[in-house]
Short mmCIF file of C-alpha atoms in Angstrom, two decimals:
data_model
loop_
_atom_site.label_atom_id
_atom_site.label_comp_id
_atom_site.label_asym_id
_atom_site.label_seq_id
_atom_site.Cartn_x
_atom_site.Cartn_y
_atom_site.Cartn_z
CA UNK A 162 -7.74 -48.21 8.70
CA UNK A 163 -9.68 -45.95 6.37
CA UNK A 164 -12.83 -46.97 4.54
CA UNK A 165 -13.12 -45.62 1.01
CA UNK A 166 -16.36 -45.70 -0.97
CA UNK A 167 -15.32 -46.10 -4.57
CA UNK A 168 -17.94 -46.41 -7.32
CA UNK A 169 -20.56 -47.34 -4.73
CA UNK A 170 -18.48 -50.04 -3.08
CA UNK A 171 -16.80 -49.78 0.34
CA UNK A 172 -13.14 -50.76 0.64
CA UNK A 173 -11.22 -51.03 3.91
CA UNK A 174 -7.77 -49.69 3.11
CA UNK A 175 -4.57 -50.41 5.06
CA UNK A 176 -2.37 -47.71 3.53
CA UNK A 177 -0.89 -44.80 5.50
CA UNK A 178 -3.45 -41.95 5.83
CA UNK A 179 -1.15 -39.59 3.90
CA UNK A 180 -1.07 -41.89 0.86
CA UNK A 181 -2.47 -40.22 -2.26
CA UNK A 182 -5.72 -41.79 -3.43
CA UNK A 183 -4.25 -42.55 -6.85
CA UNK A 184 -1.73 -45.00 -5.39
CA UNK A 185 -4.47 -46.83 -3.51
CA UNK A 186 -6.71 -46.97 -6.59
CA UNK A 187 -4.04 -48.46 -8.82
CA UNK A 188 -1.97 -50.35 -6.25
CA UNK A 189 -4.59 -51.85 -3.92
CA UNK A 190 -7.93 -51.67 -5.70
CA UNK A 191 -6.62 -52.43 -9.20
CA UNK A 192 -8.63 -49.58 -10.66
CA UNK A 193 -6.34 -48.37 -13.42
CA UNK A 194 -8.60 -45.79 -15.05
CA UNK A 195 -7.04 -42.80 -13.29
CA UNK A 196 -3.51 -42.33 -14.62
CA UNK A 197 -0.25 -41.17 -13.05
CA UNK A 198 0.90 -38.23 -15.15
CA UNK A 199 2.91 -35.70 -13.16
CA UNK A 200 2.23 -36.60 -9.53
CA UNK A 201 1.99 -32.87 -8.72
CA UNK A 202 -1.62 -31.97 -9.55
CA UNK A 203 -0.54 -30.20 -12.73
CA UNK A 204 -1.82 -32.36 -15.58
CA UNK A 205 -5.20 -33.87 -14.65
CA UNK A 206 -4.59 -37.44 -15.88
CA UNK A 207 -5.44 -38.71 -12.37
CA UNK A 208 -8.77 -36.82 -12.07
CA UNK A 209 -11.54 -38.57 -10.13
CA UNK A 210 -14.79 -37.28 -8.63
CA UNK A 211 -15.21 -36.73 -4.90
CA UNK A 212 -18.85 -36.03 -4.05
CA UNK A 213 -19.32 -35.18 -7.73
CA UNK A 214 -16.49 -32.64 -7.89
CA UNK A 215 -13.25 -33.21 -9.83
CA UNK A 216 -10.07 -33.60 -7.79
CA UNK A 217 -6.50 -34.62 -8.60
CA UNK A 218 -6.17 -38.03 -6.97
CA UNK A 219 -2.35 -37.82 -7.03
CA UNK A 220 -2.36 -35.02 -4.43
CA UNK A 221 -5.43 -36.07 -2.44
CA UNK A 222 -4.45 -38.07 0.66
CA UNK A 223 -6.91 -40.80 1.60
CA UNK A 224 -7.23 -39.33 5.10
CA UNK A 225 -9.56 -36.64 3.72
CA UNK A 226 -11.85 -39.13 1.93
CA UNK A 227 -13.50 -41.03 4.77
CA UNK A 228 -17.33 -40.91 4.32
CA UNK A 229 -17.09 -39.27 0.90
CA UNK A 230 -18.22 -40.71 -2.44
CA UNK A 231 -15.41 -41.38 -4.91
CA UNK A 232 -16.16 -42.03 -8.58
CA UNK A 233 -13.48 -43.13 -11.03
CA UNK A 234 -13.60 -43.70 -14.76
CA UNK A 235 -14.72 -47.28 -14.06
CA UNK A 236 -17.77 -45.92 -12.28
CA UNK A 237 -19.03 -44.14 -15.40
CA UNK A 238 -19.58 -47.28 -17.51
CA UNK A 239 -18.01 -50.51 -18.72
CA UNK A 240 -16.40 -51.49 -22.04
CA UNK A 241 -19.67 -53.32 -22.87
CA UNK A 242 -21.95 -50.50 -21.77
CA UNK A 243 -20.05 -47.21 -21.76
CA UNK A 244 -21.72 -44.19 -20.19
CA UNK A 245 -22.87 -41.21 -22.29
CA UNK A 246 -19.64 -39.23 -21.86
CA UNK A 247 -17.53 -42.27 -22.65
CA UNK A 248 -19.70 -43.01 -25.75
CA UNK A 249 -19.25 -39.43 -26.95
CA UNK A 250 -15.44 -39.62 -26.57
CA UNK A 251 -15.45 -42.86 -28.58
CA UNK A 252 -17.76 -41.43 -31.25
CA UNK A 253 -15.56 -38.35 -31.70
CA UNK A 254 -12.39 -40.48 -31.56
CA UNK A 255 -11.07 -37.95 -29.06
CA UNK A 256 -8.09 -40.06 -27.98
CA UNK A 257 -4.74 -40.16 -29.71
CA UNK A 258 -2.33 -41.75 -27.24
CA UNK A 259 -5.22 -41.81 -24.78
CA UNK A 260 -3.30 -41.23 -21.57
CA UNK A 261 -5.13 -38.01 -20.65
CA UNK A 262 -8.57 -39.24 -21.73
CA UNK A 263 -9.72 -40.90 -18.47
CA UNK A 264 -9.10 -37.61 -16.66
CA UNK A 265 -10.80 -35.68 -19.45
CA UNK A 266 -13.89 -37.89 -19.34
CA UNK A 267 -14.15 -37.68 -15.56
CA UNK A 268 -13.72 -33.90 -15.53
CA UNK A 269 -16.31 -33.52 -18.31
CA UNK A 270 -18.70 -35.70 -16.31
CA UNK A 271 -18.42 -33.28 -13.36
CA UNK A 272 -19.38 -30.35 -15.57
CA UNK A 273 -22.31 -32.10 -17.25
CA UNK A 274 -23.52 -33.31 -13.87
CA UNK A 275 -24.31 -29.78 -12.79
CA UNK A 276 -24.65 -28.01 -16.14
CA UNK A 277 -26.08 -30.35 -18.80
CA UNK A 278 -25.91 -27.70 -21.55
CA UNK A 279 -22.62 -25.79 -21.19
CA UNK A 280 -21.41 -23.31 -23.79
CA UNK A 281 -18.12 -23.90 -25.56
CA UNK A 282 -16.52 -21.21 -23.39
CA UNK A 283 -17.79 -22.90 -20.24
CA UNK A 284 -16.40 -26.22 -21.44
CA UNK A 285 -13.00 -24.67 -22.20
CA UNK A 286 -12.81 -22.99 -18.81
CA UNK A 287 -13.90 -26.10 -16.95
CA UNK A 288 -11.54 -28.46 -18.83
CA UNK A 289 -8.51 -26.15 -18.63
CA UNK A 290 -6.78 -27.90 -15.67
CA UNK A 291 -6.44 -31.07 -17.76
CA UNK A 292 -3.62 -31.24 -20.27
CA UNK A 293 -3.33 -33.23 -23.53
CA UNK A 294 0.08 -33.43 -25.13
CA UNK A 295 -1.05 -35.03 -28.37
CA UNK A 296 -3.23 -32.08 -29.25
CA UNK A 297 -6.69 -33.61 -29.60
CA UNK A 298 -8.26 -30.66 -27.80
CA UNK A 299 -10.71 -29.87 -30.57
CA UNK A 300 -12.02 -33.45 -30.57
CA UNK A 301 -12.23 -33.41 -26.80
CA UNK A 302 -14.33 -30.23 -26.94
CA UNK A 303 -16.58 -31.82 -29.57
CA UNK A 304 -16.91 -34.94 -27.46
CA UNK A 305 -18.09 -32.94 -24.46
CA UNK A 306 -20.60 -31.12 -26.66
CA UNK A 307 -21.81 -34.41 -28.10
CA UNK A 308 -22.22 -35.87 -24.62
CA UNK A 309 -24.21 -32.81 -23.64
CA UNK A 310 -26.56 -33.29 -26.63
CA UNK A 311 -27.00 -37.01 -25.95
CA UNK A 312 -27.73 -36.47 -22.27
CA UNK A 313 -30.32 -33.87 -23.26
CA UNK A 314 -31.89 -36.14 -25.91
CA UNK A 315 -32.14 -39.03 -23.46
CA UNK A 316 -34.22 -36.96 -21.05
CA UNK B 259 -21.98 3.91 -1.91
CA UNK B 260 -19.41 3.52 0.81
CA UNK B 261 -17.28 1.31 -1.38
CA UNK B 262 -17.42 3.82 -4.21
CA UNK B 263 -16.53 6.60 -1.89
CA UNK B 264 -13.72 4.60 -0.35
CA UNK B 265 -12.33 3.96 -3.78
CA UNK B 266 -12.45 7.57 -4.74
CA UNK B 267 -11.72 9.85 -1.88
CA UNK B 268 -9.26 10.36 0.92
CA UNK B 269 -6.51 9.24 -1.41
CA UNK B 270 -3.52 9.12 0.79
CA UNK B 271 0.00 9.89 -0.28
CA UNK B 272 2.35 9.59 2.64
CA UNK B 273 4.43 12.70 3.20
CA UNK B 274 6.39 14.03 6.13
CA UNK B 275 4.36 14.83 9.22
CA UNK B 276 4.64 18.57 9.38
CA UNK B 277 1.37 19.36 11.13
CA UNK B 278 -0.03 18.61 14.52
CA UNK B 279 -1.63 15.23 15.18
CA UNK B 280 -5.17 15.30 16.54
CA UNK B 281 -6.05 13.02 19.42
CA UNK B 282 -7.63 9.65 18.57
CA UNK B 283 -11.19 9.03 19.75
CA UNK B 284 -12.98 5.88 20.84
CA UNK B 285 -15.18 4.27 18.13
CA UNK B 286 -18.66 5.80 18.33
CA UNK B 287 -21.88 3.83 18.69
CA UNK B 288 -24.09 4.10 15.59
CA UNK B 289 -26.99 5.28 17.73
CA UNK B 290 -25.04 8.34 18.83
CA UNK B 291 -25.71 9.95 15.45
CA UNK B 292 -29.09 11.41 14.57
CA UNK B 293 -30.85 9.43 11.79
CA UNK B 294 -31.66 12.47 9.64
CA UNK B 295 -28.02 13.51 9.67
CA UNK B 296 -26.90 10.05 8.60
CA UNK B 297 -29.42 10.05 5.74
CA UNK B 298 -28.21 13.42 4.53
CA UNK B 299 -24.62 12.19 4.70
CA UNK B 300 -25.54 9.22 2.54
CA UNK B 301 -26.91 11.57 -0.12
CA UNK B 302 -23.78 13.70 -0.03
CA UNK B 303 -21.53 10.65 -0.18
CA UNK B 304 -23.43 9.40 -3.23
CA UNK B 305 -22.46 12.57 -5.06
CA UNK B 306 -18.81 11.54 -4.96
CA UNK B 307 -17.06 8.71 -6.25
CA UNK B 308 -15.14 6.81 -8.81
CA UNK B 309 -11.74 5.21 -9.24
CA UNK B 310 -9.17 7.83 -10.19
CA UNK B 311 -7.29 7.07 -13.36
CA UNK B 312 -4.18 9.20 -13.67
CA UNK B 313 -1.22 9.22 -16.05
CA UNK B 314 0.63 7.39 -13.26
CA UNK B 315 -1.92 4.62 -13.05
CA UNK B 316 -5.23 4.15 -11.24
CA UNK B 317 -5.18 5.37 -7.67
CA UNK B 318 -7.24 3.52 -5.09
CA UNK B 319 -8.50 5.22 -2.01
CA UNK B 320 -7.75 4.35 1.56
CA UNK B 321 -10.24 2.87 4.00
CA UNK B 322 -12.79 5.36 5.32
CA UNK B 323 -15.00 2.91 7.14
CA UNK B 324 -14.96 3.40 10.94
CA UNK B 325 -12.40 0.64 11.51
CA UNK B 326 -10.05 1.71 14.31
CA UNK B 327 -6.64 0.92 12.86
CA UNK B 328 -6.92 0.89 9.08
CA UNK B 329 -9.95 3.19 8.72
CA UNK B 330 -11.20 6.41 10.32
CA UNK B 331 -12.52 4.82 13.51
CA UNK B 332 -10.12 6.89 15.63
CA UNK B 333 -10.84 10.14 13.78
CA UNK B 334 -12.74 12.87 15.67
CA UNK B 335 -15.10 15.09 13.69
CA UNK B 336 -12.44 17.81 13.98
CA UNK B 337 -9.88 15.49 12.34
CA UNK B 338 -12.35 14.60 9.59
CA UNK B 339 -13.15 18.28 8.99
CA UNK B 340 -9.45 19.14 8.83
CA UNK B 341 -8.88 16.36 6.24
CA UNK B 342 -11.54 17.87 4.01
CA UNK B 343 -10.45 21.47 4.53
CA UNK B 344 -6.68 21.18 4.74
CA UNK B 345 -5.82 17.82 3.22
CA UNK B 346 -4.20 16.37 6.35
CA UNK B 347 -4.83 12.99 7.93
CA UNK B 348 -5.45 12.62 11.66
CA UNK B 349 -1.76 12.35 12.39
CA UNK B 350 -1.02 15.51 10.44
CA UNK B 351 0.42 13.96 7.27
CA UNK B 352 -0.40 15.47 3.89
CA UNK B 353 -3.03 13.65 1.86
CA UNK B 354 -2.54 16.07 -1.03
CA UNK B 355 -1.82 15.86 -3.99
CA UNK B 356 -3.69 12.59 -4.61
CA UNK B 357 -6.56 13.50 -2.28
CA UNK B 358 -8.35 16.42 -3.94
CA UNK B 359 -9.25 18.23 -0.73
CA UNK B 360 -9.52 21.53 -2.51
CA UNK B 361 -12.86 20.32 -3.87
CA UNK B 362 -14.23 19.97 -0.35
CA UNK B 363 -12.98 23.16 1.27
CA UNK B 364 -16.30 24.89 0.79
CA UNK B 365 -18.54 22.21 2.25
CA UNK B 366 -20.58 23.67 5.08
CA UNK B 367 -19.87 22.49 8.62
CA UNK B 368 -23.30 20.92 8.56
CA UNK B 369 -22.56 18.88 5.43
CA UNK B 370 -19.22 17.77 6.84
CA UNK B 371 -21.03 16.71 10.01
CA UNK B 372 -23.55 14.72 7.96
CA UNK B 373 -20.81 12.97 5.96
CA UNK B 374 -19.01 12.20 9.21
CA UNK B 375 -22.18 10.79 10.76
CA UNK B 376 -22.83 8.67 7.69
CA UNK B 377 -19.31 7.27 7.44
CA UNK B 378 -19.04 6.62 11.17
CA UNK B 379 -22.24 4.57 11.12
CA UNK B 380 -21.08 2.22 8.33
CA UNK B 381 -19.88 -1.31 8.99
CA UNK B 382 -16.17 -1.15 9.92
CA UNK B 383 -14.04 -3.01 7.39
CA UNK B 384 -10.46 -3.85 8.11
CA UNK B 385 -8.33 -2.98 5.12
CA UNK B 386 -6.02 -5.66 3.87
CA UNK B 387 -2.89 -4.22 2.41
CA UNK B 388 0.03 -6.06 0.88
CA UNK B 389 3.00 -6.68 3.19
CA UNK B 390 4.89 -3.45 3.78
CA UNK B 391 8.12 -3.04 1.86
CA UNK B 392 9.93 -1.63 4.86
CA UNK B 393 11.04 -2.70 8.34
CA UNK B 394 7.53 -4.06 9.02
CA UNK B 395 7.84 -6.65 6.23
CA UNK B 396 6.86 -10.09 7.57
CA UNK B 397 9.27 -12.18 5.47
CA UNK B 398 10.99 -14.79 7.66
CA UNK B 399 14.32 -14.24 5.92
CA UNK B 400 15.80 -10.90 4.84
CA UNK B 401 15.52 -9.96 1.18
CA UNK B 402 18.70 -9.12 -0.70
CA UNK B 403 18.63 -6.84 -3.73
CA UNK B 404 19.49 -9.82 -5.91
CA UNK B 405 16.60 -11.85 -4.49
CA UNK B 406 14.17 -8.98 -5.00
CA UNK B 407 15.37 -8.68 -8.56
CA UNK B 408 14.78 -12.40 -9.14
CA UNK B 409 11.29 -12.15 -7.62
CA UNK B 410 10.26 -9.07 -9.61
CA UNK B 411 11.74 -10.36 -12.85
CA UNK B 412 10.67 -14.03 -12.72
CA UNK B 413 7.80 -14.19 -10.21
CA UNK B 414 9.46 -16.66 -7.89
CA UNK B 415 12.26 -16.42 -5.39
CA UNK B 416 13.09 -19.68 -3.66
CA UNK B 417 13.53 -18.27 -0.16
CA UNK B 418 10.53 -15.94 0.00
CA UNK B 419 7.54 -15.97 -2.25
CA UNK B 420 5.81 -16.69 -5.51
CA UNK B 421 3.94 -13.92 -7.31
CA UNK B 422 0.24 -14.67 -7.72
CA UNK B 423 -3.07 -12.84 -7.83
CA UNK B 424 -2.66 -9.09 -8.38
CA UNK B 425 1.13 -9.45 -8.33
CA UNK B 426 1.04 -11.74 -11.37
CA UNK B 427 0.46 -9.02 -14.01
CA UNK B 428 3.09 -6.85 -12.30
CA UNK B 429 5.70 -9.55 -12.82
CA UNK B 430 4.49 -10.12 -16.38
CA UNK B 431 5.17 -6.45 -17.11
CA UNK B 432 8.51 -6.36 -15.34
CA UNK B 433 9.69 -9.31 -17.42
CA UNK B 434 9.44 -7.05 -20.47
CA UNK B 435 11.08 -3.82 -19.29
CA UNK B 436 14.80 -3.00 -19.22
CA UNK B 437 16.68 -5.18 -16.76
CA UNK B 438 18.43 -2.14 -15.24
CA UNK B 439 15.08 -0.63 -14.29
CA UNK B 440 14.02 -3.76 -12.44
CA UNK B 441 17.41 -3.80 -10.71
CA UNK B 442 16.94 -0.18 -9.65
CA UNK B 443 13.52 -1.04 -8.16
CA UNK B 444 15.00 -4.05 -6.37
CA UNK B 445 17.89 -2.02 -4.94
CA UNK B 446 15.50 0.69 -3.78
CA UNK B 447 13.25 -1.77 -1.93
CA UNK B 448 16.23 -3.68 -0.55
CA UNK B 449 17.43 -0.49 1.13
CA UNK B 450 14.05 -0.09 2.86
CA UNK B 451 13.80 -3.68 4.05
CA UNK B 452 15.34 -5.04 7.24
CA UNK B 453 18.73 -6.63 6.74
CA UNK B 454 18.85 -9.26 9.50
CA UNK B 455 16.66 -12.33 10.01
CA UNK B 456 14.00 -11.63 12.64
CA UNK B 457 12.33 -15.00 12.69
CA UNK B 458 13.38 -18.56 12.66
CA UNK B 459 12.75 -19.77 9.13
CA UNK B 460 13.18 -23.41 10.06
CA UNK B 461 10.18 -25.70 10.19
CA UNK B 462 9.32 -27.22 13.55
CA UNK B 463 9.36 -31.03 13.71
CA UNK B 464 6.18 -32.66 12.45
CA UNK B 465 3.65 -32.65 15.29
CA UNK B 466 1.55 -35.46 13.80
CA UNK B 467 -2.24 -35.53 13.87
CA UNK B 468 -4.81 -35.11 11.09
CA UNK B 469 -3.25 -31.90 9.76
CA UNK B 470 0.07 -33.71 9.33
CA UNK B 471 -1.40 -36.41 7.08
CA UNK B 472 -3.22 -33.83 4.97
CA UNK B 473 -0.03 -31.79 4.61
CA UNK B 474 2.07 -34.82 3.73
CA UNK B 475 -0.34 -36.10 1.07
CA UNK B 476 -1.54 -32.83 -0.42
CA UNK B 477 1.33 -30.36 0.06
CA UNK B 478 4.58 -32.08 1.00
CA UNK B 479 5.02 -33.75 -2.38
CA UNK B 480 5.89 -30.33 -3.78
CA UNK B 481 6.66 -28.16 -0.76
CA UNK B 482 8.95 -30.35 1.32
CA UNK B 483 12.65 -29.62 1.52
CA UNK B 484 14.82 -30.94 -1.23
CA UNK B 485 12.80 -29.47 -4.09
CA UNK B 486 14.37 -26.83 -6.26
CA UNK B 487 12.23 -23.78 -6.96
CA UNK B 488 13.88 -23.19 -10.30
CA UNK B 489 12.76 -26.62 -11.50
CA UNK B 490 9.17 -25.40 -11.41
CA UNK B 491 8.52 -26.82 -7.99
CA UNK B 492 7.31 -25.06 -4.90
CA UNK B 493 8.53 -22.86 -2.06
CA UNK B 494 9.47 -24.32 1.25
CA UNK B 495 6.69 -23.11 3.48
CA UNK B 496 9.02 -22.14 6.35
CA UNK B 497 10.42 -19.43 4.07
CA UNK B 498 7.06 -18.30 2.67
CA UNK B 499 5.68 -14.97 3.83
CA UNK B 500 2.07 -16.25 3.66
CA UNK B 501 2.74 -18.37 6.76
CA UNK B 502 4.00 -15.46 8.88
CA UNK B 503 1.34 -12.83 8.07
CA UNK B 504 -1.08 -11.76 10.84
CA UNK B 505 -4.02 -13.02 8.75
CA UNK B 506 -4.62 -16.47 7.27
CA UNK B 507 -6.29 -14.90 4.22
CA UNK B 508 -3.43 -15.47 1.77
CA UNK B 509 -2.87 -19.10 2.73
CA UNK B 510 -6.61 -19.92 2.78
CA UNK B 511 -7.08 -18.34 -0.62
CA UNK B 512 -4.12 -20.03 -2.25
CA UNK B 513 -5.07 -23.40 -0.71
CA UNK B 514 -8.60 -23.23 -2.11
CA UNK B 515 -7.90 -21.62 -5.48
CA UNK B 516 -4.31 -22.62 -6.20
CA UNK B 517 -2.30 -20.56 -8.65
CA UNK B 518 -3.11 -20.47 -12.34
CA UNK B 519 -1.80 -18.12 -15.00
CA UNK B 520 -4.43 -16.50 -17.26
CA UNK B 521 -5.65 -18.76 -20.11
CA UNK B 522 -3.01 -19.13 -22.78
CA UNK B 523 -0.25 -17.45 -20.73
CA UNK B 524 2.79 -19.21 -19.32
CA UNK B 525 3.20 -19.03 -15.56
CA UNK B 526 3.46 -20.85 -12.26
CA UNK B 527 0.76 -23.27 -11.33
CA UNK B 528 -0.49 -24.89 -8.16
CA UNK B 529 -3.63 -27.03 -7.90
CA UNK B 530 -6.45 -25.65 -5.75
CA UNK B 531 -7.95 -27.85 -3.05
CA UNK B 532 -11.42 -26.31 -2.78
CA UNK B 533 -13.11 -29.55 -3.91
CA UNK B 534 -10.72 -32.04 -2.34
CA UNK B 535 -10.82 -30.65 1.20
CA UNK B 536 -13.83 -30.06 3.44
CA UNK B 537 -13.96 -26.96 5.63
CA UNK B 538 -12.87 -28.94 8.67
CA UNK B 539 -9.90 -30.31 6.72
CA UNK B 540 -8.85 -26.89 5.43
CA UNK B 541 -8.91 -25.60 9.02
CA UNK B 542 -6.79 -28.51 10.25
CA UNK B 543 -4.29 -27.82 7.49
CA UNK B 544 -4.15 -24.06 8.18
CA UNK B 545 -3.50 -24.50 11.90
CA UNK B 546 -0.99 -27.28 11.34
CA UNK B 547 0.91 -25.22 8.73
CA UNK B 548 0.93 -22.05 10.84
CA UNK B 549 2.24 -23.95 13.83
CA UNK B 550 4.90 -25.81 11.91
CA UNK B 551 6.04 -23.17 9.40
CA UNK B 552 4.98 -19.84 10.94
CA UNK B 553 8.33 -19.19 12.61
CA UNK B 554 6.79 -19.03 16.08
CA UNK B 555 4.02 -16.58 15.12
CA UNK B 556 0.86 -16.93 17.26
CA UNK B 557 -1.98 -19.20 16.02
CA UNK B 558 -4.39 -17.60 13.57
CA UNK B 559 -7.74 -16.64 15.11
CA UNK B 560 -9.35 -15.64 11.80
CA UNK B 561 -9.34 -18.98 9.96
CA UNK B 562 -13.05 -19.82 10.38
CA UNK B 563 -14.20 -16.39 9.26
CA UNK B 564 -11.68 -16.14 6.41
CA UNK B 565 -12.61 -19.57 5.11
CA UNK B 566 -16.34 -18.82 5.26
CA UNK B 567 -15.83 -15.65 3.23
CA UNK B 568 -13.52 -17.35 0.75
CA UNK B 569 -16.07 -20.12 0.16
CA UNK B 570 -18.86 -17.60 -0.29
CA UNK B 571 -16.78 -15.68 -2.81
CA UNK B 572 -16.36 -18.77 -5.01
#
């Protein structure tokens, strides 16, 4: 039995220790924010935060997550009260099909958590592991910049 | 200063041993050199030094820290003096033409002694060189000329290795040159490499434990048997040279950083696990992988140190 702390809440999980976190999030905990894209850590749709750092939940076995803080898209805000990064993605209409966007938001959150005012180059480099097949990259970049401005203004 | 000097001097081109070898010496204690002499050597060393760009490419120097096996730790002062005066290494092999010893022939004995004292009192650094392309090559399975060609031309060969790091631009270039030239290179190296398998390239049965669960959830999805390398998936680790090398450096590095082509370039990709895995978990995974896929090679003793350095370098 492994205890996972997800979005501040502890969950006792029965799954095999080698099970990727993504399967536990969607299958057991009904947290469907992180998406299954490739299953190989190549696309970023499944990105979540572990101790504030972005990881691919599809290739992260739950055995390595005991006593660590996991944050998913759901931990960043709700449909009624979205968080600043989520608000910025909505304001810039950064989603087309939307499948990559949860991973994009979570990865952007990790960057802004440690660098509230990144340059465009820093944003590009940081976001590069996450892929978008619709091609809304320019809106995604603008959304991250907008989130950065709003976080700064709120301080 | 030492790094600059290392990168610039004692450039070694291997030639036939035609001269007498000089006896190796025990590594000397730093205190056995007089401080003033060391200081003078530092000044002399600072006068040297830069990477040598030649029409054949940039030449990087060999290790002249006092490390016993890969540096000049076993060199007597007589051997050092002979290298500067006659362009021979301790074993009597020619360092010329790449090592410009003719510039040093007129150094006084005193200056040579000061340089020697300075270099011998530096921190020994063990040089890491790529796997030898000869009988000492650590690949678990023999390389055929066809396999070498595939590796050099495409960057991945299912039974051996994937090109990453400094090998990546090499493969990028070789993808653009005439196919016959790459074939000629491959045939040349194939003739140097051993022809029979020297290690068992089969994985051992899963031993269980914490490393096993990490491997299964983080690595096995791509690396387990049954995947096809040409489909963009990964090498079987039992065939990968990184698992059989004497140092864990390659596997630690690739585990933390993954493989990523330069921005905007096509290429192979593997996710890095620097954020997902704690140090203790990386160590579990390294020891588990070495034991299961290392073809019977002894356990790595350098994992803690290698991991600490790799984390610091991030």
